[in-house]
XYZ file of C-alpha atoms in Angstrom:
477
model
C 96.667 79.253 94.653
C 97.184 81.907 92.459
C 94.944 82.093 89.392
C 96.408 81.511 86.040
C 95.056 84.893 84.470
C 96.944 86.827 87.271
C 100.039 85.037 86.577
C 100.138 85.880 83.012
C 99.736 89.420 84.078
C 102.191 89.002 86.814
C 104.729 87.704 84.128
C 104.073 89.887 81.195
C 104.159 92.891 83.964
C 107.888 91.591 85.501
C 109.084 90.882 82.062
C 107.922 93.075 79.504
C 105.963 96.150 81.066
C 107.552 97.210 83.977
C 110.321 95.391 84.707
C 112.480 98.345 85.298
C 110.044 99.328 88.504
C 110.058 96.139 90.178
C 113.453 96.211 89.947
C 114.000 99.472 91.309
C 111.733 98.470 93.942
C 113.300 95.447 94.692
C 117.011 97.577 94.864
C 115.786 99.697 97.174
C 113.592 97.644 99.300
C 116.515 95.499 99.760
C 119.048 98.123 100.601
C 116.652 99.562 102.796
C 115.754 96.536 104.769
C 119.355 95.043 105.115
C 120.963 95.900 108.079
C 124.168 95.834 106.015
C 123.204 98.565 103.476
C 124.856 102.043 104.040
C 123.675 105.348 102.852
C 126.118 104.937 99.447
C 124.423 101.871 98.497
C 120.971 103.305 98.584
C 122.744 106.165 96.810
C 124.556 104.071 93.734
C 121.098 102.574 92.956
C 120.050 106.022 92.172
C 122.891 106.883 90.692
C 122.403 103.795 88.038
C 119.296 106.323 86.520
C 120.398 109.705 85.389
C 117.056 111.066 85.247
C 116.208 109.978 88.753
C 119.232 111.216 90.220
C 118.326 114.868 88.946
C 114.692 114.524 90.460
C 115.955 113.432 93.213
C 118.813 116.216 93.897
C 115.068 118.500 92.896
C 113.467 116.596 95.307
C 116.444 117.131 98.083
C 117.130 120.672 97.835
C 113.028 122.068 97.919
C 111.590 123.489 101.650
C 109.293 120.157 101.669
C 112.016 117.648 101.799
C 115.187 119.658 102.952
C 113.799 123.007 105.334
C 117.217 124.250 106.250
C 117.969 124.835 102.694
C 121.234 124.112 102.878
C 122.056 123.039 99.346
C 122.592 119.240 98.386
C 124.651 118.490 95.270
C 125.199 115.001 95.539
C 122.956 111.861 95.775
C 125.226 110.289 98.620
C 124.403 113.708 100.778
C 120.410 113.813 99.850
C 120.351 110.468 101.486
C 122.209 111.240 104.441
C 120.382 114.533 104.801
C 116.623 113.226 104.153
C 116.978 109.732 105.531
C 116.446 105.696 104.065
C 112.629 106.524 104.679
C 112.033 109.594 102.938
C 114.531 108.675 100.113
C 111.943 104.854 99.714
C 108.948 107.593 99.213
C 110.375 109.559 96.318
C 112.182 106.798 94.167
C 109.154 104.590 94.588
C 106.818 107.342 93.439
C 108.941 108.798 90.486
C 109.938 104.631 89.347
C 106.242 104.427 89.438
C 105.309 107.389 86.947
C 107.872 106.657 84.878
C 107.154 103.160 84.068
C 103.551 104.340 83.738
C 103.590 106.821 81.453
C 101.456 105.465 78.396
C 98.386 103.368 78.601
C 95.754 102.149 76.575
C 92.817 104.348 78.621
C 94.864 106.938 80.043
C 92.432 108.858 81.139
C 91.311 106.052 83.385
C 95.482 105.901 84.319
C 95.732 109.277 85.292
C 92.568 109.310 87.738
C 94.043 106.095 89.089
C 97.201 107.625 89.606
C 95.777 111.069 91.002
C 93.782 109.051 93.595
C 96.688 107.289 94.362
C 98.872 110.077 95.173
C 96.317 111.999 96.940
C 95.710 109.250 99.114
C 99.059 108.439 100.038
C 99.676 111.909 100.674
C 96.884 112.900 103.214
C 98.062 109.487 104.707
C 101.889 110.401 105.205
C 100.771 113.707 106.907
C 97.806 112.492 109.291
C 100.819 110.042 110.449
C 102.961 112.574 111.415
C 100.177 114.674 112.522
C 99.517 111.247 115.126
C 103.301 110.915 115.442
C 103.682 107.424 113.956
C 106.731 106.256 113.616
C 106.385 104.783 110.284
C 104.664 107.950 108.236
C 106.447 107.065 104.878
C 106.124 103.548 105.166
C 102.290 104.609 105.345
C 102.641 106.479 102.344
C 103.900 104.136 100.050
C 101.827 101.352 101.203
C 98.739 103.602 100.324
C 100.401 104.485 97.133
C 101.035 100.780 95.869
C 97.409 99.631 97.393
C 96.202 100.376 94.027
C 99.093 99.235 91.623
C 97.499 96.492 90.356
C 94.392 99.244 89.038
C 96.907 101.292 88.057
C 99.032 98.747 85.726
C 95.691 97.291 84.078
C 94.499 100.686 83.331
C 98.507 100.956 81.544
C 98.556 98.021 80.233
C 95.690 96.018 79.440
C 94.535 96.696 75.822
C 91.463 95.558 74.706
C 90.412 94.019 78.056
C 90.731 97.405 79.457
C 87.836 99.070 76.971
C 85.706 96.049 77.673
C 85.775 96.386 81.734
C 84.953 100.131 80.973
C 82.260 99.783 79.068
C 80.787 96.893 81.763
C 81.515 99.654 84.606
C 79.608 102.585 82.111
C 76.499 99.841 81.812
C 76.651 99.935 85.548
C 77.751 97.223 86.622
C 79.541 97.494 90.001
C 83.548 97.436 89.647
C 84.252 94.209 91.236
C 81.759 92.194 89.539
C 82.590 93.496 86.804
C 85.775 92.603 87.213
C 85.329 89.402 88.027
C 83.490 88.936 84.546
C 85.964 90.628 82.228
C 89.097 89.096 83.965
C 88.317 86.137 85.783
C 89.798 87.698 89.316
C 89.725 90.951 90.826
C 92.572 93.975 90.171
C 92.777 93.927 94.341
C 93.945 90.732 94.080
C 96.266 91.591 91.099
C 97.967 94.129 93.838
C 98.151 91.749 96.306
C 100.004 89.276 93.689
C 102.413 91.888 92.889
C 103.251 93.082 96.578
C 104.132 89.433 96.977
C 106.268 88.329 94.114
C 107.632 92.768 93.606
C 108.402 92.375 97.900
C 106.799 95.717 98.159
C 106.720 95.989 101.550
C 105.076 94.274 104.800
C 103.164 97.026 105.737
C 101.465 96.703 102.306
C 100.751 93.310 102.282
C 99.079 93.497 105.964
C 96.985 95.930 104.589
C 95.901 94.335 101.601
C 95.509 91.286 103.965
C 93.543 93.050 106.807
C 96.776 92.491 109.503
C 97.349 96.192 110.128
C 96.935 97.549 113.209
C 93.917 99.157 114.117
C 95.608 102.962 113.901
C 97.350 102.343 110.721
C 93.949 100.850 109.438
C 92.346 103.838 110.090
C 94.746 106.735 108.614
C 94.787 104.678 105.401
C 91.118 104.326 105.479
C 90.287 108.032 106.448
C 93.163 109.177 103.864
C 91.168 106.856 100.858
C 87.836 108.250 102.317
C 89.127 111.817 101.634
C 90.595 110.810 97.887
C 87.407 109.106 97.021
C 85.430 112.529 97.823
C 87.669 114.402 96.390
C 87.355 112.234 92.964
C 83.982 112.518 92.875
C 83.933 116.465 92.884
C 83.614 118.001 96.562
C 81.851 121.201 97.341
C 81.889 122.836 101.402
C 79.608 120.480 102.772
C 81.818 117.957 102.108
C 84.671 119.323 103.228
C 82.891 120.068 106.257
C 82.060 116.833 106.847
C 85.607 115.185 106.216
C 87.295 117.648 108.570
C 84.773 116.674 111.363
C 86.302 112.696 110.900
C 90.250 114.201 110.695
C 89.592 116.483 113.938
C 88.078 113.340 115.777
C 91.100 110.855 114.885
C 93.877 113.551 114.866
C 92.268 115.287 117.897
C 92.535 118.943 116.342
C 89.814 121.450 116.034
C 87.857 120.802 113.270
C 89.250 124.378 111.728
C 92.833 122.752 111.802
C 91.634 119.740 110.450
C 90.367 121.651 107.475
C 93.379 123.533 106.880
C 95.383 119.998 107.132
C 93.262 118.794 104.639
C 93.823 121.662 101.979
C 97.583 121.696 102.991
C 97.388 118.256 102.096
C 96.002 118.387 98.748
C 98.118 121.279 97.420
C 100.885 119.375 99.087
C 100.013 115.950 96.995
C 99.876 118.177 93.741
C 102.730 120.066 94.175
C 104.798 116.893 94.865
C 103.480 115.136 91.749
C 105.036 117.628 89.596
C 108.270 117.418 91.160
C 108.034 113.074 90.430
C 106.978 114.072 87.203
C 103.811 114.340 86.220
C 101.726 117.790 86.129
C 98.846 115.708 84.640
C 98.409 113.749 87.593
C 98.919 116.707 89.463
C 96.035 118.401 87.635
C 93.711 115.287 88.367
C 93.934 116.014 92.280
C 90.722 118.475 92.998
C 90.767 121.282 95.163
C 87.196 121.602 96.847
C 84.946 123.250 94.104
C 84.433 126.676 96.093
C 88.745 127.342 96.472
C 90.439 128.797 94.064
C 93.255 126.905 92.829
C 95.027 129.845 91.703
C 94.894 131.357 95.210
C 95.285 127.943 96.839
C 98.007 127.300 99.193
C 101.587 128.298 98.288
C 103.827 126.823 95.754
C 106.872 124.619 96.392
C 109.988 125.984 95.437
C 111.472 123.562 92.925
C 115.041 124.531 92.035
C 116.305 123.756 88.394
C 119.119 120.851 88.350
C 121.214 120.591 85.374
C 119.585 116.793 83.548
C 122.632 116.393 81.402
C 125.698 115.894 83.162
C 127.880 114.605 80.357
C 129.998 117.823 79.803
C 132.664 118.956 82.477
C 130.690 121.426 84.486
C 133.544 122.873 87.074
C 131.057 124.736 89.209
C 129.461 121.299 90.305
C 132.565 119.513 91.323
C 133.546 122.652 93.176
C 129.977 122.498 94.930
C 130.318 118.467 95.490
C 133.640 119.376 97.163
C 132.525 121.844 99.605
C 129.518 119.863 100.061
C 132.349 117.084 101.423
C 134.010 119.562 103.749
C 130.892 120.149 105.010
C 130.123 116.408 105.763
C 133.769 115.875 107.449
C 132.947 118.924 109.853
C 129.475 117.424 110.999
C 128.613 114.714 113.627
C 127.957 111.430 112.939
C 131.107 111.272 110.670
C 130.397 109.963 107.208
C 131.928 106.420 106.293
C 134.999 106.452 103.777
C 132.243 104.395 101.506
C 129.844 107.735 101.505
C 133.163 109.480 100.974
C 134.433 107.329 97.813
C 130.612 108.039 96.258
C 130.689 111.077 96.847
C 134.179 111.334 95.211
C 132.727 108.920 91.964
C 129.555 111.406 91.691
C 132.084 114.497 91.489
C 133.755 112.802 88.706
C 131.368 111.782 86.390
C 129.028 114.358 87.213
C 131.556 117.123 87.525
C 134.169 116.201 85.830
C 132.024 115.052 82.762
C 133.476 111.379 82.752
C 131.829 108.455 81.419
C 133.154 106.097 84.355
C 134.654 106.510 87.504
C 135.627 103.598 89.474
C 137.637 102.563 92.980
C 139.764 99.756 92.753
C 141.040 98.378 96.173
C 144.410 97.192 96.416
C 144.635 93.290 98.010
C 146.727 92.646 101.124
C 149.307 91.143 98.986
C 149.916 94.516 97.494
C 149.614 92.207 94.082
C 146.265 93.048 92.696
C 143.473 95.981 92.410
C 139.764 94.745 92.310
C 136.808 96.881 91.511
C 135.113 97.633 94.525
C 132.413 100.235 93.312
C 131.883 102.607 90.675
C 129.335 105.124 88.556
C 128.623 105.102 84.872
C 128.686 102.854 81.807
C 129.438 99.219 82.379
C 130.522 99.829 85.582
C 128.295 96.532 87.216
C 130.746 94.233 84.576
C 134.047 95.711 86.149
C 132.569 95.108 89.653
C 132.400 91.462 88.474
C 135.411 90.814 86.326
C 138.152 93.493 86.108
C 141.304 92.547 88.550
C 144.163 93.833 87.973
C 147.788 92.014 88.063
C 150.323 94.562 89.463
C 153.014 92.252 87.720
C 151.695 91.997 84.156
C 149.854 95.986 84.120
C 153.171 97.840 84.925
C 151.077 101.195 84.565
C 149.310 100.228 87.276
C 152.061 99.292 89.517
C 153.848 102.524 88.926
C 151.327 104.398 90.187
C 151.103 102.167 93.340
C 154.596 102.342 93.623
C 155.492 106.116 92.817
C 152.080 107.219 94.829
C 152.079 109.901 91.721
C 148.641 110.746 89.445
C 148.940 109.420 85.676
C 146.815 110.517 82.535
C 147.557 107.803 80.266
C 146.898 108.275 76.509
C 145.314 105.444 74.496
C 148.746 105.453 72.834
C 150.871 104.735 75.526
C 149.349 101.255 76.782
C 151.482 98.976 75.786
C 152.143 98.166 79.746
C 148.686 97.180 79.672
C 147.694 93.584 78.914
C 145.295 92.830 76.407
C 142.946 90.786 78.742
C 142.529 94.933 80.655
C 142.674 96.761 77.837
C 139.685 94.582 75.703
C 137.970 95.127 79.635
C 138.444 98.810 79.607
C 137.657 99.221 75.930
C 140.923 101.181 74.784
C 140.510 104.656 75.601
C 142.195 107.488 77.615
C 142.476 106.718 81.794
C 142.935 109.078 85.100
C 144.321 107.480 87.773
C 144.594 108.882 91.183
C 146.490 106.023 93.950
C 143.800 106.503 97.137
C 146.515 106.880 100.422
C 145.360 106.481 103.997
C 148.081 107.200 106.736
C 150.639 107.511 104.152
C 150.374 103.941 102.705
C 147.931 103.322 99.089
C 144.995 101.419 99.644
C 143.500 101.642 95.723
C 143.540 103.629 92.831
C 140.441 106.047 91.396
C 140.510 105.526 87.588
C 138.200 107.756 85.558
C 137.344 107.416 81.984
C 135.143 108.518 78.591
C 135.142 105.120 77.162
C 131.533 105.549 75.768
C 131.527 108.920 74.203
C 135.554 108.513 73.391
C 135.795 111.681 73.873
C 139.341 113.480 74.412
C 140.362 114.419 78.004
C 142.024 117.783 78.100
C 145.088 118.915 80.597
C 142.679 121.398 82.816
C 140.581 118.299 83.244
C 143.324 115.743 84.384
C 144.654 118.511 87.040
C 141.089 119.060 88.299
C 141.213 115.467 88.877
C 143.868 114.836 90.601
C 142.532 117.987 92.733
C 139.455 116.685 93.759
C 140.794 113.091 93.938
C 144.188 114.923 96.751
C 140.882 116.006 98.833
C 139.227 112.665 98.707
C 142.431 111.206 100.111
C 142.861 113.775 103.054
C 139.223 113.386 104.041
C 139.710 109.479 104.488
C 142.998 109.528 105.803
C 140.870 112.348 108.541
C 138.188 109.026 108.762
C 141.066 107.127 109.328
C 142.431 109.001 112.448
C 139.364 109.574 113.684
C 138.595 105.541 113.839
């Protein structure tokens, strides 16, 4: 039975404190786990967050995640390119420093989160290093082993100065604990892995059910964290790369460069999710350098605000989707359509772009999926009636591109236009093997800004090569 002081947290944490991460977590957990869930779906979670989506495209186009180099514009490609896995590892991570950015002790926080990071880090790598198949599951199942430190250290107010000054008197953590709180923060964590779903690897290690390997590159990657917390000179170092040469099987000389790698690895990647404090908290041995450390990662600039037209971009996402119809495994038409909606919202500057699929009927368009501002309403409730939205037909119909003006919808019914929120709309009709399938419809309902001419021909340009790349799909079977 769960006690009652870890459900308040539990509930005040869900609702009120970080309810944005374990939702992210739960969206991509699910996605991830569901044999159903393509690449685009993982993608249009991201896509939901403009912030992440710019860290992410960071993430996506540095040597560490993407060592060809070939440049990634869109989110739909990053996820192709880096894999489910990878992509888990860096949402997870920047979700978590974002919904942890404030805290009554941050100081305490930061450490938390430094050790954290550190940890998971040295784990990933000593998991490839052993060729485990499961290195970034690893990684964030070290990462989240201490989530339940980590949000009482954010979160707890006054309880929080009180379990300090008990651990300051001496008192040892867990007892302390126990006194202040009435259960244990480890068993906070393992709370929140179960009712947050935040993984099984993470709850058999919080349980003791991993396997004896995994057990052991978590443990030796915590070992190595908790050394380097407590301020490590050469003889410890020595003595940690003696344990990683014996369980890697490496020289101990290797081991002690994997280590190092490792650490300027974990703070290098911490600035990228977003934090250079944390990444300041992770200590280099006392006798390196840090300014002569290890090289830097290479983190290319992404433009954050993607509200204005930027031309460039949608030129890049459209070579980016030649690219992807020239390589094997095709890409599905879905990865095709995001990749379409990302070039016109984020290229194209609108404030919604949505595909509407046409029924078998040939009577109605539903929303099928979309990016931008209430675009998860129109996925629920905007169907379209060919035979009372004669706008709509005509495009069907004619198979011809219309920018239509806020003034000219009076073959629009009401029940649409109060949906769409009166404003100016692109529409592009979607044809596969010479018959229409749906429409694109782009829009700047929010903003209400105007739409110029340049911008409704670049539209219906990048929209013509959206239609020849899943009519190529199409062929192709």
């Amino acid at each position: 039975m769960v006690n009652a002081s870890i459900s308040d947290w539990i509930k005040q944490l869900s609702e009120e404190d970080m309810p944005i991460f374990a939702g992210t977590v739960a969206n991509v957990t699910k996605a991830l786990h569901s044999g159903k869930s393509s690449a685009s779906d993982v993608a249009n979670i991201i896509l939901q967050d403009a912030s992440l989506t710019s860290r992410v495209l960071k993430a996506a186009n540095t040597v560490h995640f993407n060592p060809t180099r070939h440049s990634i514009s869109t989110v739909s490609r990053a996820v192709m390119v880096m894999g489910f896995d990878q992509i888990k590892v860096i949402t997870l991570s920047m979700a978590l420093i974002d919904n942890l950015r404030v805290g009554e002790q941050r100081a305490q926080l930061i450490q938390e989160m430094a050790f954290a990071f550190h940890a998971a880090t040295q784990a990933q790598e000593f998991a490839k290093q052993l060729k485990l198949d499961d290195a970034e599951d690893i990684f964030v199942a070290t990462l989240l082993s201490r989530l339940g430190y980590m949000a009482f250290w954010a979160f707890a107010g006054e309880e929080s100065l009180t379990l300090l000054n008990e651990m300051h008197e001496g008192i040892e953590s867990t007892k302390a604990e126990l006194k202040v709180l009435g259960f244990r923060l480890t068993d906070l964590t393992k709370t929140l892995c179960h009712d947050w779903s935040l993984g099984e690897l993470l709850n058999d290690y919080l349980n003791n059910r991993l396997s004896a390997k995994n057990t052991k590159v978590i443990s030796l990657a915590v070992d190595i964290a908790t050394t380097a917390q407590q301020g490590w000179k050469q003889v410890e170092l020595e003595t940690v790369s003696k344990r990683v040469a014996q369980i890697c099987d490496v020289s101990v000389e290797k081991a002690k460069k994997l280590v190092l790698s490792n650490v300027n690895k974990s703070k290098e990647l911490t600035v990228l999710y977003g934090s250079e404090q944390i990444s300041r908290a992770i200590l280099l041995p006392d006798h390196i350098d840090e300014a002569e450390a290890l090289p830097k990662l290479d983190i290319p600039d992404v433009l954050n605000d993607f509200s204005a037209p930027d031309f460039d971009y949608l030129m890049r996402v459209s070579q980016e989707m030649t690219q992807v119809l020239q390589e094997l495994p095709l890409p599905s038409i879905s990865i095709v359509l995001e990749m379409t909606l990302e070039g016109l919202t984020r290229g194209l500057g609108m404030d919604r772009a949505v595909f509407m699929l046409l029924n078998e009927t040939r009577t109605k368009l539903t929303c099928k999926t979309g990016l931008g501002k209430q675009v998860d309403e129109l996925k629920q409730q905007l169907i379209i009636d060919l035979a009372s939205n004669q706008v709509f037909k005509r495009v069907v119909e004619q198979r011809q591109s219309l920018f239509l003006e806020k003034s000219n919808e009076d073959n629009i019914s009401k029940q649409i236009r109060a949906m769409l929120e009166g404003s100016s709309y692109l529409l592009m009709p979607v044809v596969v093997k010479n018959k229409v399938i749906g429409l694109f419809m782009a829009d700047r309902s929010s903003s209400k800004r105007d739409i110029s001419q340049q911008e409704f021909i670049a539209f219906q340009q990048f929209c013509q090569q959206t239609n020849m790349g899943i009519s190529f799909l199409a062929i192709q079977g």
